[in-house]
Coordinates of C-alpha atoms and ligand atoms in Angstrom, one line a residue:
A8 CA -18.2 -4.4 9.8
Q9 CA -19.0 -0.9 10.8
P10 CA -22.4 0.0 11.1
G11 CA -23.2 2.3 8.4
A12 CA -20.9 0.5 5.9
A13 CA -21.9 -0.8 2.8
Q14 CA -23.3 -4.2 2.2
P15 CA -21.4 -6.6 -0.1
V16 CA -23.1 -8.6 -2.9
P17 CA -22.9 -11.9 -3.2
A18 CA -20.7 -13.0 -6.2
P19 CA -19.6 -16.2 -8.8
M20 CA -16.4 -17.2 -5.6
R21 CA -13.3 -19.5 -6.4
D22 CA -12.3 -21.7 -3.9
L23 CA -9.4 -21.3 -2.3
V24 CA -6.6 -24.1 -2.1
W25 CA -5.1 -25.5 1.3
G26 CA -2.2 -27.0 1.4
K27 CA 0.3 -28.6 4.3
L28 CA 1.1 -24.3 5.2
N29 CA -1.5 -21.5 4.1
F30 CA -0.7 -18.3 5.1
L31 CA -3.0 -15.2 5.8
H32 CA -1.1 -11.9 4.1
T33 CA -2.1 -8.0 4.6
T34 CA -0.1 -5.7 3.4
D35 CA -0.2 -1.8 2.9
T36 CA -3.4 -1.3 5.0
H37 CA -2.0 3.1 5.5
G38 CA -4.5 2.4 8.3
W39 CA -7.6 1.4 6.3
H40 CA -8.8 -1.7 9.5
A41 CA -11.8 0.2 9.4
G42 CA -13.0 -1.5 6.9
H43 CA -13.9 0.6 3.2
L44 CA -17.6 2.5 4.4
Q45 CA -18.3 3.2 1.2
E46 CA -17.6 0.7 -0.8
P47 CA -19.3 -2.8 0.1
Q48 CA -17.0 -4.7 -1.7
Y49 CA -14.2 -4.2 0.9
S50 CA -16.2 -3.1 4.3
A51 CA -14.4 -6.0 6.5
D52 CA -13.1 -4.5 9.4
W53 CA -10.1 -5.2 12.1
G54 CA -12.0 -6.7 14.1
D55 CA -13.9 -9.5 11.3
Y56 CA -10.4 -10.2 10.2
V57 CA -9.3 -11.6 13.6
S58 CA -12.9 -13.1 13.9
F59 CA -12.0 -14.4 9.6
A60 CA -8.0 -16.1 11.0
E61 CA -9.3 -17.7 14.1
H62 CA -11.8 -19.4 11.8
M63 CA -9.2 -21.0 9.5
R64 CA -6.4 -21.5 12.8
A65 CA -9.5 -24.0 13.4
K66 CA -9.8 -25.9 10.7
A67 CA -6.3 -26.3 10.2
D68 CA -5.7 -27.1 13.9
R69 CA -8.6 -29.7 12.5
D70 CA -6.8 -30.7 9.7
G71 CA -3.7 -31.3 10.8
V72 CA -2.3 -28.6 8.7
D73 CA -0.4 -24.8 9.7
L74 CA -1.9 -20.6 9.0
L75 CA 0.4 -18.4 9.2
L76 CA -0.4 -15.1 9.1
V77 CA 2.1 -12.9 7.7
D78 CA 1.6 -8.3 7.1
T79 CA 4.4 -6.3 5.1
G80 CA 3.8 -2.5 5.9
D81 CA 2.3 0.3 4.8
R82 CA -0.1 -0.2 8.1
V83 CA 0.6 3.6 8.4
E84 CA -0.5 6.6 6.8
G85 CA -3.6 6.7 4.4
N86 CA -6.7 7.0 6.9
G87 CA -8.4 9.3 9.8
L88 CA -7.8 6.1 12.0
Y89 CA -4.2 6.8 13.1
D90 CA -3.9 9.9 11.2
A91 CA -6.5 12.7 13.1
S92 CA -5.6 11.4 16.3
D93 CA -3.0 13.2 17.8
P94 CA -0.8 12.0 18.1
K95 CA -0.7 10.2 15.5
G96 CA -2.1 6.0 15.8
K97 CA -3.7 6.7 19.2
Y98 CA -5.8 4.2 18.9
Y99 CA -4.8 1.8 15.3
Y100 CA -1.2 0.9 17.7
D101 CA -4.3 -1.0 19.8
I102 CA -5.9 -1.9 17.5
Y103 CA -3.7 -3.0 15.8
R104 CA -2.3 -5.4 17.9
E105 CA -5.7 -7.9 18.3
Q106 CA -4.2 -9.6 15.4
A107 CA -2.4 -12.7 15.7
V108 CA 0.4 -12.1 13.5
D109 CA 3.0 -14.3 13.3
L110 CA 6.0 -12.5 10.7
I111 CA 5.4 -8.8 10.5
C112 CA 8.2 -6.3 9.5
T113 CA 8.5 -2.2 9.0
G114 CA 7.4 -0.4 5.1
N115 CA 8.5 3.3 4.6
H116 CA 5.6 4.8 5.7
E117 CA 6.8 3.1 9.1
L118 CA 10.0 6.0 8.4
Y119 CA 9.5 8.9 6.6
V120 CA 8.1 11.1 9.7
A121 CA 11.1 11.0 13.1
S122 CA 8.0 10.6 15.2
T123 CA 6.2 7.2 13.7
A124 CA 9.7 5.4 13.5
D125 CA 9.9 6.4 17.7
R126 CA 6.4 4.9 17.2
E127 CA 6.6 1.5 15.3
H128 CA 9.5 1.1 17.7
Q129 CA 8.0 1.7 21.4
R130 CA 4.5 0.4 19.6
T131 CA 4.1 -2.3 17.0
V132 CA 7.8 -3.3 18.3
P133 CA 7.4 -4.8 21.4
N134 CA 3.9 -6.0 20.6
F135 CA 5.0 -8.5 18.5
R136 CA 7.7 -9.1 20.1
Q137 CA 8.8 -12.6 18.3
N138 CA 7.3 -12.2 15.5
Y139 CA 9.0 -8.4 14.5
I140 CA 11.7 -8.8 11.5
A141 CA 13.8 -6.0 10.8
S142 CA 17.0 -7.8 8.4
N143 CA 17.6 -4.7 7.1
L144 CA 16.6 -1.7 9.1
D145 CA 18.6 0.0 12.0
Y146 CA 16.6 1.8 14.6
V147 CA 18.8 5.7 16.3
D148 CA 18.2 5.4 19.3
P149 CA 17.0 8.9 20.2
E150 CA 18.8 9.3 24.3
S151 CA 21.7 8.0 23.7
G152 CA 22.0 7.5 19.9
E153 CA 22.8 4.9 19.6
R154 CA 22.1 2.0 15.9
M155 CA 20.5 -0.9 16.7
P156 CA 18.5 -3.2 15.3
M157 CA 14.5 -2.6 14.4
A158 CA 14.1 -5.6 15.4
Q159 CA 15.6 -10.1 15.5
R160 CA 17.6 -10.1 11.9
Y161 CA 15.6 -13.5 11.3
R162 CA 13.3 -15.9 13.2
K163 CA 14.1 -19.2 13.7
F164 CA 11.1 -21.1 13.9
Q165 CA 8.7 -25.0 14.2
T166 CA 5.4 -24.4 12.5
K167 CA 2.3 -25.5 15.7
N168 CA 1.2 -28.4 13.4
Q169 CA 4.0 -30.4 11.6
K170 CA 6.8 -28.8 12.8
L171 CA 8.2 -27.9 10.4
D172 CA 11.3 -25.6 10.9
V173 CA 10.9 -22.1 9.0
V174 CA 13.6 -19.3 8.6
A175 CA 12.1 -16.2 7.3
F176 CA 13.4 -12.6 6.9
G177 CA 12.2 -8.9 6.7
F178 CA 12.7 -6.8 3.8
L179 CA 12.4 -3.6 3.1
F180 CA 13.1 -1.9 -0.2
D181 CA 16.7 0.3 -0.7
F182 CA 14.5 2.8 0.5
T183 CA 16.4 6.4 1.1
G184 CA 13.4 8.6 2.0
N185 CA 13.7 7.8 6.4
A186 CA 13.8 9.7 8.8
N187 CA 17.3 10.3 10.5
N188 CA 16.5 8.0 13.6
T189 CA 15.8 5.1 11.4
V190 CA 19.1 3.7 9.1
V191 CA 17.9 1.3 5.8
Q192 CA 20.6 -1.3 4.6
P193 CA 20.6 -1.7 0.4
V194 CA 19.5 -5.8 -0.1
E195 CA 22.5 -5.8 -1.8
E196 CA 24.8 -5.7 1.2
T197 CA 22.8 -7.3 3.6
V198 CA 23.0 -10.5 2.0
Q199 CA 26.0 -10.3 2.2
E200 CA 26.6 -9.6 5.7
Q201 CA 27.5 -12.8 7.7
W202 CA 24.4 -13.0 9.5
F203 CA 22.2 -13.0 6.7
Q204 CA 24.5 -16.7 5.6
D205 CA 24.5 -18.5 9.1
A206 CA 21.0 -17.7 8.7
I207 CA 20.2 -19.4 5.5
R208 CA 22.4 -22.0 6.3
E209 CA 20.5 -23.5 9.5
E210 CA 18.3 -25.8 8.3
A211 CA 15.3 -25.4 7.3
D212 CA 11.9 -26.6 5.4
V213 CA 10.9 -23.8 4.2
F214 CA 12.8 -20.4 4.2
V215 CA 9.7 -17.3 3.8
V216 CA 10.8 -14.1 3.3
I217 CA 8.5 -10.9 4.3
G218 CA 9.2 -7.8 2.8
H219 CA 8.2 -4.3 1.3
V220 CA 8.9 -4.9 -1.9
G221 CA 7.1 -4.9 -4.7
V222 CA 7.4 -9.4 -6.3
H223 CA 9.1 -8.2 -9.4
M224 CA 11.2 -5.4 -8.3
P225 CA 15.2 -6.3 -8.2
E226 CA 16.0 -6.8 -3.9
F227 CA 14.1 -10.2 -3.9
R228 CA 15.4 -11.8 -7.4
T229 CA 19.3 -10.3 -5.4
I230 CA 16.9 -12.3 -2.3
F231 CA 16.0 -15.2 -3.8
R232 CA 19.8 -15.7 -5.7
A233 CA 21.7 -15.8 -2.1
I234 CA 19.2 -18.5 -0.4
R235 CA 19.1 -20.5 -3.2
K236 CA 22.5 -20.3 -4.0
Q237 CA 23.2 -22.4 -0.4
N238 CA 19.9 -24.4 -0.5
P239 CA 18.5 -25.6 -4.3
L240 CA 16.2 -27.3 -3.0
A241 CA 14.6 -26.0 -1.1
P242 CA 10.6 -24.4 -0.7
I243 CA 10.9 -20.7 -0.7
L244 CA 8.1 -18.4 -0.1
F245 CA 8.3 -14.4 -0.6
F246 CA 4.8 -12.0 0.4
G247 CA 5.7 -8.6 -0.9
G248 CA 3.7 -5.0 -0.5
H249 CA 4.4 -2.3 -1.6
V250 CA 3.2 -1.1 -5.6
H251 CA -0.4 -1.2 -4.3
V252 CA -1.7 -3.9 -6.7
R253 CA -2.7 -7.7 -6.8
D254 CA 0.9 -10.2 -7.5
A255 CA 2.1 -13.4 -8.0
T256 CA 5.2 -14.5 -9.9
A257 CA 7.5 -17.6 -8.9
Y258 CA 11.9 -17.3 -9.2
D259 CA 11.5 -21.3 -9.9
S260 CA 10.2 -23.9 -9.4
R261 CA 10.4 -24.5 -5.9
S262 CA 9.8 -20.5 -5.2
F263 CA 7.2 -18.6 -5.2
A264 CA 5.8 -14.3 -4.0
V265 CA 2.6 -12.6 -3.9
A266 CA 1.4 -9.6 -3.5
S267 CA -1.1 -8.7 -2.0
G268 CA -2.9 -5.3 -2.6
R269 CA -3.6 -2.0 -0.3
Y270 CA -5.6 -0.1 2.0
F271 CA -7.3 -3.2 3.9
E272 CA -8.8 -4.3 -0.1
T273 CA -6.8 -7.8 -0.4
I274 CA -6.3 -10.1 2.7
G275 CA -3.6 -11.9 0.0
W276 CA -3.9 -16.8 0.4
M277 CA -0.6 -18.5 0.1
S278 CA 0.2 -22.5 -0.2
V279 CA 2.0 -24.6 -0.4
D280 CA 2.0 -28.7 -0.4
G281 CA 4.8 -32.0 -0.8
E282 CA 7.4 -33.1 0.7
L283 CA 7.8 -30.7 2.6
E284 CA 10.0 -31.8 5.2
R285 CA 13.7 -31.1 4.0
T286 CA 15.0 -35.0 5.0
A287 CA 12.3 -35.8 1.7
H288 CA 13.4 -32.7 -1.2
S289 CA 15.2 -34.0 -3.7
E290 CA 15.5 -32.7 -6.8
D291 CA 12.8 -35.2 -8.1
A292 CA 10.0 -33.9 -5.2
D293 CA 7.5 -31.4 -6.9
F294 CA 5.7 -28.7 -4.7
S295 CA 2.6 -27.1 -5.6
F296 CA 1.8 -23.7 -4.9
H297 CA -1.6 -21.3 -4.9
R298 CA -2.4 -18.4 -4.7
R299 CA -5.7 -16.2 -3.6
Y300 CA -6.7 -12.6 -3.7
I301 CA -9.4 -12.3 -1.7
D302 CA -11.4 -9.4 -1.1
N303 CA -12.6 -8.1 2.2
N304 CA -15.5 -8.6 2.5
L305 CA -18.1 -10.6 4.9
V306 CA -20.2 -13.1 2.2
G307 CA -17.1 -13.6 1.3
L308 CA -15.8 -14.1 4.2
H309 CA -18.4 -15.9 4.9
Y310 CA -18.6 -18.7 1.9
H311 CA -14.7 -19.3 3.0
T312 CA -14.8 -20.1 6.6
G313 CA -18.5 -21.7 5.4
L314 CA -20.4 -20.4 8.3
N315 CA -23.8 -17.1 8.2
E316 CA -23.3 -14.0 10.0
S317 CA -24.9 -15.6 13.6
T318 CA -21.7 -17.8 13.6
F319 CA -19.3 -16.2 11.7
P320 CA -18.2 -12.6 14.5
T321 CA -15.5 -14.5 18.0
E322 CA -16.7 -13.0 20.9
H323 CA -12.8 -11.0 19.7
G324 CA -13.9 -10.0 16.7
R325 CA -17.0 -7.9 17.5
N326 CA -15.1 -7.0 20.7
V327 CA -12.4 -5.7 18.5
S328 CA -14.5 -4.7 15.1
A329 CA -16.0 -1.9 18.9
M330 CA -13.3 -0.3 19.2
I331 CA -12.5 0.6 16.2
T332 CA -16.5 1.8 15.6
K333 CA -15.4 4.0 19.7
A334 CA -11.5 5.4 18.1
R335 CA -14.2 6.4 15.0
D336 CA -17.1 8.3 17.2
E337 CA -13.7 9.3 20.2
L338 CA -12.3 11.0 16.1
K339 CA -15.5 12.0 14.8
L340 CA -14.2 11.0 11.6
D341 CA -17.9 11.0 10.6
Q342 CA -18.0 14.6 10.7
T343 CA -18.7 16.2 7.3
F344 CA -16.7 18.6 5.7
G345 CA -18.5 19.3 2.0
C346 CA -21.2 17.1 -0.6
A347 CA -18.7 15.3 -3.5
P348 CA -20.9 16.6 -6.5
K349 CA -19.6 13.3 -8.9
T350 CA -17.5 11.2 -8.1
L351 CA -13.5 12.2 -9.4
W352 CA -11.0 9.3 -10.0
M353 CA -7.7 9.4 -9.5
S354 CA -7.6 6.2 -12.8
R355 CA -10.8 4.9 -13.9
S356 CA -10.9 7.7 -15.3
P357 CA -8.6 9.9 -18.1
Y358 CA -6.5 12.8 -17.3
P359 CA -7.0 15.2 -18.6
G360 CA -10.9 15.3 -18.1
K361 CA -13.7 15.4 -16.4
D362 CA -13.9 13.5 -14.0
S363 CA -10.3 12.8 -13.0
I364 CA -9.9 13.9 -9.5
Y365 CA -6.0 15.6 -10.5
S366 CA -8.3 17.8 -13.5
W367 CA -10.1 18.9 -10.6
L368 CA -7.0 19.4 -8.7
E369 CA -5.3 21.2 -11.2
N370 CA -8.5 23.9 -12.8
E371 CA -10.2 24.5 -9.7
V372 CA -8.2 24.1 -6.2
L373 CA -4.7 25.0 -6.7
P374 CA -5.7 28.0 -8.6
D375 CA -7.4 29.3 -5.5
V376 CA -4.9 27.8 -2.7
A377 CA -1.5 28.0 -4.0
V378 CA -1.9 31.5 -2.9
N379 CA 0.7 33.7 -1.4
S380 CA -0.7 37.9 -0.1
S381 CA 2.5 39.1 -0.9
R382 CA 3.6 38.1 -4.4
G383 CA -0.6 37.5 -5.3
D384 CA 0.0 38.7 -8.7
V385 CA 3.1 37.2 -9.4
P386 CA 2.4 34.8 -12.6
R387 CA 2.9 30.8 -11.4
L388 CA 3.3 27.5 -12.3
V389 CA 2.0 25.4 -9.4
I390 CA 3.1 21.6 -9.6
L391 CA 1.8 18.7 -8.3
N392 CA 3.1 15.2 -8.0
T393 CA 0.5 13.1 -8.0
G394 CA 1.5 10.6 -5.6
A395 CA 0.3 12.9 -3.0
I396 CA -3.3 11.8 -3.4
R397 CA -4.1 8.5 -2.5
F398 CA -7.6 7.7 -3.1
D399 CA -10.7 8.7 -5.7
I400 CA -13.3 10.9 -3.8
F401 CA -17.3 9.6 -3.6
K402 CA -19.6 11.5 -4.5
G403 CA -21.8 12.4 -0.7
P404 CA -20.1 13.5 1.7
F405 CA -15.9 14.2 2.5
T406 CA -15.2 13.3 6.0
R407 CA -12.5 14.4 8.2
D408 CA -11.8 10.6 7.4
T409 CA -11.9 11.5 3.7
T410 CA -8.8 14.4 4.0
Y411 CA -6.5 11.8 5.1
I412 CA -7.6 8.5 3.2
V413 CA -7.2 11.1 0.1
S414 CA -4.4 12.9 1.4
P415 CA -2.2 12.1 4.1
F416 CA 0.7 13.6 4.0
L417 CA 2.6 16.5 5.7
S418 CA 3.7 18.3 2.8
A419 CA 3.7 22.0 2.0
F420 CA 3.8 24.0 -0.9
T421 CA 7.2 25.7 -1.3
Y422 CA 9.1 27.3 -4.1
I423 CA 12.0 29.4 -6.8
P424 CA 11.3 33.0 -6.2
N425 CA 11.5 34.6 -10.5
V426 CA 13.0 31.4 -12.4
P427 CA 12.7 32.5 -16.1
Y428 CA 10.4 31.2 -18.2
R429 CA 12.6 29.7 -20.2
I430 CA 13.0 27.6 -17.8
A431 CA 10.6 26.8 -15.6
R432 CA 8.3 26.6 -19.1
K433 CA 10.9 22.8 -18.8
V434 CA 10.0 21.5 -15.7
I435 CA 6.8 19.3 -15.3
K436 CA 8.3 18.4 -19.3
L437 CA 11.4 16.7 -17.6
L438 CA 9.5 15.4 -14.3
N439 CA 6.5 13.4 -17.3
S440 CA 9.3 11.9 -19.2
A441 CA 9.2 8.6 -19.0
G442 CA 12.8 7.1 -17.4
K443 CA 15.1 8.4 -19.4
I444 CA 16.6 11.3 -17.9
M445 CA 15.4 9.9 -14.2
E446 CA 15.5 7.1 -14.2
S447 CA 16.6 4.8 -11.5
G448 CA 17.6 4.8 -7.8
P449 CA 16.4 6.8 -5.2
M450 CA 15.5 9.8 -7.6
D451 CA 13.8 7.4 -9.8
N452 CA 10.8 10.3 -11.8
R453 CA 8.0 7.5 -10.7
F454 CA 8.3 8.2 -6.7
M455 CA 6.3 11.4 -7.7
A456 CA 3.4 9.1 -8.7
I457 CA 0.9 6.5 -7.3
P458 CA 2.8 3.4 -6.5
E459 CA 0.1 0.7 -8.8
Q460 CA 2.6 2.8 -11.6
L461 CA 6.0 0.9 -10.6
V462 CA 4.6 -1.9 -12.4
I463 CA 1.3 -0.7 -14.9
H464 CA 3.1 0.9 -18.0
E465 CA -0.1 1.4 -20.2
D466 CA -3.9 2.7 -20.1
I467 CA -6.5 -0.6 -19.1
V468 CA -9.5 0.1 -21.1
H469 CA -11.7 -2.6 -21.3
E470 CA -13.9 -2.8 -23.4
S471 CA -17.4 -3.2 -21.7
P472 CA -16.0 -2.2 -18.0
A473 CA -19.6 -1.7 -17.0
A474 CA -21.3 -3.1 -14.1
D475 CA -23.8 -5.0 -16.9
A476 CA -21.0 -7.5 -17.2
Y477 CA -21.6 -11.3 -16.4
A478 CA -20.8 -14.0 -14.9
D479 CA -18.6 -16.8 -17.2
A480 CA -19.1 -18.6 -14.2
F481 CA -18.0 -21.9 -15.7
G482 CA -16.9 -24.0 -13.9
Q483 CA -17.3 -21.5 -10.7
K484 CA -19.6 -21.6 -7.6
P485 CA -22.0 -19.3 -8.2
L486 CA -22.7 -18.0 -4.0
G487 CA -26.7 -17.5 -3.9
G488 CA -28.8 -17.8 -7.2
S489 CA -28.4 -20.8 -9.1
A490 CA -26.6 -20.8 -12.9
E491 CA -29.6 -20.2 -14.1
K492 CA -29.6 -16.8 -12.5
R493 CA -26.8 -15.3 -12.9
P494 CA -25.5 -12.8 -10.0
R495 CA -24.9 -9.7 -12.2
L496 CA -20.7 -8.8 -11.3
T497 CA -19.8 -6.3 -9.6
E498 CA -16.9 -4.1 -10.8
G499 CA -13.9 -5.1 -9.2
Y500 CA -10.7 -6.5 -9.3
T501 CA -9.9 -8.8 -12.2
T502 CA -6.5 -9.4 -11.3
K503 CA -3.9 -11.3 -14.2
D504 CA 0.1 -12.7 -12.8
D505 CA 2.3 -14.6 -14.3
I506 CA 0.3 -17.3 -13.1
G507 CA -2.9 -16.5 -14.6
S508 CA -6.1 -14.9 -13.9
D509 CA -7.9 -17.3 -11.9
G510 CA -7.0 -15.1 -9.0
D511 CA -9.2 -12.8 -7.2
D512 CA -11.7 -15.2 -4.8
T513 CA -14.7 -12.9 -6.4
V514 CA -15.5 -13.0 -10.0
H515 CA -16.3 -9.0 -11.1
A516 CA -17.0 -7.1 -14.2
P517 CA -13.1 -4.8 -14.9
V518 CA -12.6 -1.6 -14.5
N519 CA -10.1 0.6 -16.5
F520 CA -6.7 2.5 -15.4
Y521 CA -5.4 5.5 -17.1
V522 CA -1.7 5.8 -16.7
V523 CA -1.3 9.6 -15.1
P524 CA 1.5 11.5 -15.9
N525 CA 3.9 11.6 -12.1
C526 CA 2.9 14.9 -12.0
V527 CA 0.1 18.4 -12.6
Q528 CA 0.4 21.8 -13.5
A529 CA -1.6 24.6 -13.2
E530 CA -0.6 27.7 -14.2
V531 CA -1.9 30.3 -12.4
E532 CA -1.6 35.0 -12.7
F533 CA -0.9 34.2 -16.0
P534 CA -0.5 37.6 -18.3
T535 CA -4.1 37.3 -22.1
D536 CA -0.9 38.2 -23.7
G537 CA 2.3 36.5 -24.5
E538 CA 5.1 34.6 -21.7
P539 CA 6.2 36.3 -19.0
E540 CA 9.3 37.0 -18.0
T541 CA 9.6 35.5 -14.9
V542 CA 7.4 32.8 -12.8
D543 CA 7.6 31.9 -9.4
L544 CA 7.7 28.3 -9.0
V545 CA 5.4 26.7 -6.9
F546 CA 6.2 22.7 -6.1
L547 CA 5.3 20.2 -2.5
D548 CA 8.1 20.2 -0.6
F549 CA 8.2 16.2 -1.2
I550 CA 10.0 16.2 -5.0
T551 CA 11.5 19.4 -4.4
P552 CA 14.8 16.5 -5.0
W553 CA 13.9 17.0 -9.2
V554 CA 12.6 19.6 -9.6
L555 CA 15.8 21.1 -9.1
M556 CA 17.6 18.8 -10.8
A557 CA 15.1 19.1 -13.5
L558 CA 16.4 22.9 -13.3
R559 CA 20.0 22.1 -13.1
L560 CA 19.3 20.3 -16.3
L561 CA 17.5 22.7 -18.2
G562 CA 20.6 25.1 -17.1
G563 CA 19.3 26.6 -14.2
E564 CA 21.7 26.5 -11.5
Y565 CA 19.6 26.5 -8.4
S566 CA 20.1 24.6 -5.6
Q567 CA 18.0 23.3 -1.4
K568 CA 18.8 27.2 -0.5
D569 CA 16.6 29.5 -3.0
V570 CA 14.1 26.5 -2.2
Q571 CA 11.4 28.8 0.4
P572 CA 7.7 28.5 2.4
Y573 CA 5.8 29.8 0.0
I574 CA 2.1 29.4 2.4
E575 CA 0.9 28.1 5.1
G576 CA -0.4 24.6 6.5
T577 CA 0.0 21.6 4.3
L578 CA -2.3 20.7 -0.1
T579 CA -4.3 18.8 2.8
G580 CA -5.3 20.9 5.0
L581 CA -5.8 23.9 2.3
M582 CA -7.7 20.9 -0.2
T583 CA -10.1 20.6 3.5
G584 CA -10.9 24.8 3.3
W585 CA -11.0 24.5 -0.9
I586 CA -14.0 22.2 -0.4
E587 CA -16.0 23.6 3.0
K588 CA -15.9 27.2 1.1
N589 CA -16.8 25.8 -2.5
W590 CA -19.1 22.0 -2.4
P591 CA -22.6 21.9 -0.6
K592 CA -22.8 21.4 2.9
D593 CA -25.3 18.6 3.4
C594 CA -26.6 16.6 0.9
Ligands
LIG626 N1 4.9 13.3 1.4 C1 5.1 12.0 0.6 C2 5.6 10.9 1.1 C3 4.7 9.9 0.1 N2 4.5 10.1 -1.3 C4 4.4 9.5 -2.4 O1 3.7 8.3 -2.0 C5 4.6 6.8 -2.6 C6 4.4 6.6 -1.9 O2 3.8 5.6 -1.7 P1 4.0 3.8 -0.9 O3 2.6 3.2 -0.7 O4 4.2 3.1 -1.9 O5 4.6 3.9 0.0 C7 5.6 7.7 -3.6 O6 5.8 7.5 -4.5 C8 5.0 9.1 -3.6 O7 4.0 9.5 -4.7 C9 4.0 11.5 -1.9 O8 3.6 11.8 -3.2 N3 4.7 12.5 -0.6

């Protein structure tokens, strides 16, 4: 872990179940490779993961089974370690490559901005040349204009110890927001391509599909159906992501799919056991699948390896942790802009509410920063999509790192001047409508909100979410402390997926999740009496297509040419400026 990172505390644990073929999985790490310095439960860093994987591989070798490492994209955007350098990722690419990832693919965040996609192609693809898979993604060379596969379309290889034949694919969901130096082919089309049809006819003991795709998204079903049609008896394993949740499902009795959360809070574990060799595949062959969501902290990593503080870190792992410390120092990520007077939550506290980050933005920040000096006294509606905010603000120092953690995007405020208020006032309602109007495809309203809400549609409020709940440690091993003296449970994930509610490796007290609207809105410079005739409609550029669509549905004929820049700077910069001005400097 990084110097100064919060110390994890012991908790009741569930063991990993090993099989013949085992996997460790990361997804949506978004630059959090230093770990969560303020959250003990997720405070291990990428160097610790390197040590962990080395010990787990050694165990696999000793036991004659196999272990593969998977990463399913969105490695960038969302943490100072990636975002704070110029160019972005100056340190991240060299840190990330130190992990021996066997199967890796691209997420949408590697593609929003052309220069990010260029760097993915120039750095990460060659770093993982044999292992990077891009089944439905092309890259356009900036010099020649030539369109080429981002990486190999699929990978066929043999596992180290059992020589199992694996055919692996690497997909991205049907993403349409990519920069124009990449092309994402819809999954429905890809599975009809000749190369794919040939690949699923290769001799395989196991098919592995990794993808930046939620395990309940239709894209994985499409791939599953295509492979299964040709291979009725083979095990098919899916590793997904994008939705930022811990999740698992099975598409049939010979398939299994797992998604491993977000922000390097989770290291996913999947194992499959049974007669895996294709010669043994039969109607009667029984495969067993297990999944575990490992909280990324040293107490847990020691537990799963049976090691301790002195025996756990490998030389390689220590060196990677040191690379991260050096990068964080050089990037001055601990530089403080202000001291947050209290914790502001995205989903753990209701909106609107005194502890909601969105209420804080709506009531305090937006009215103050969304000001165009030449139109300062014009009444305006300022709309922010909730997905623009990526993480909670914890009470205490708000640092350079926090700015990117909370708001990594380069989104700026744009506006349409003088929109009749009778139309403008209804826009927010349409943007927040539960999907009746713009409900699917790239214009799905939910793409404006946080990714978790693609699968969580209602509040999850526990009767006693507080930290004073105690373990029902029956059948679980207390880690540190006897059964009589059970440890107090820490708050954390209490995942329920299609497999059950025993997926998390650590037994936690539950936390609440309150659904938030797709967008929030501040009314600024409104007359004290009556309504304005017209208003400036101000919004983040990311949601322009939805705003134009909403206006059109309300009878306002506006197009992209009516949308103008409102103020200079990004939401991130403006928010940080507000914090510098309004919160105390020292904590
Ligand atoms: N400029 C941007 C880009 C993205 N968003 C939000 O992020 C969501 C996607 O996040 P993933 O980590 O799941 O890829 C997207 O749906 C938007 O809500 C944004 O606000 N601004």
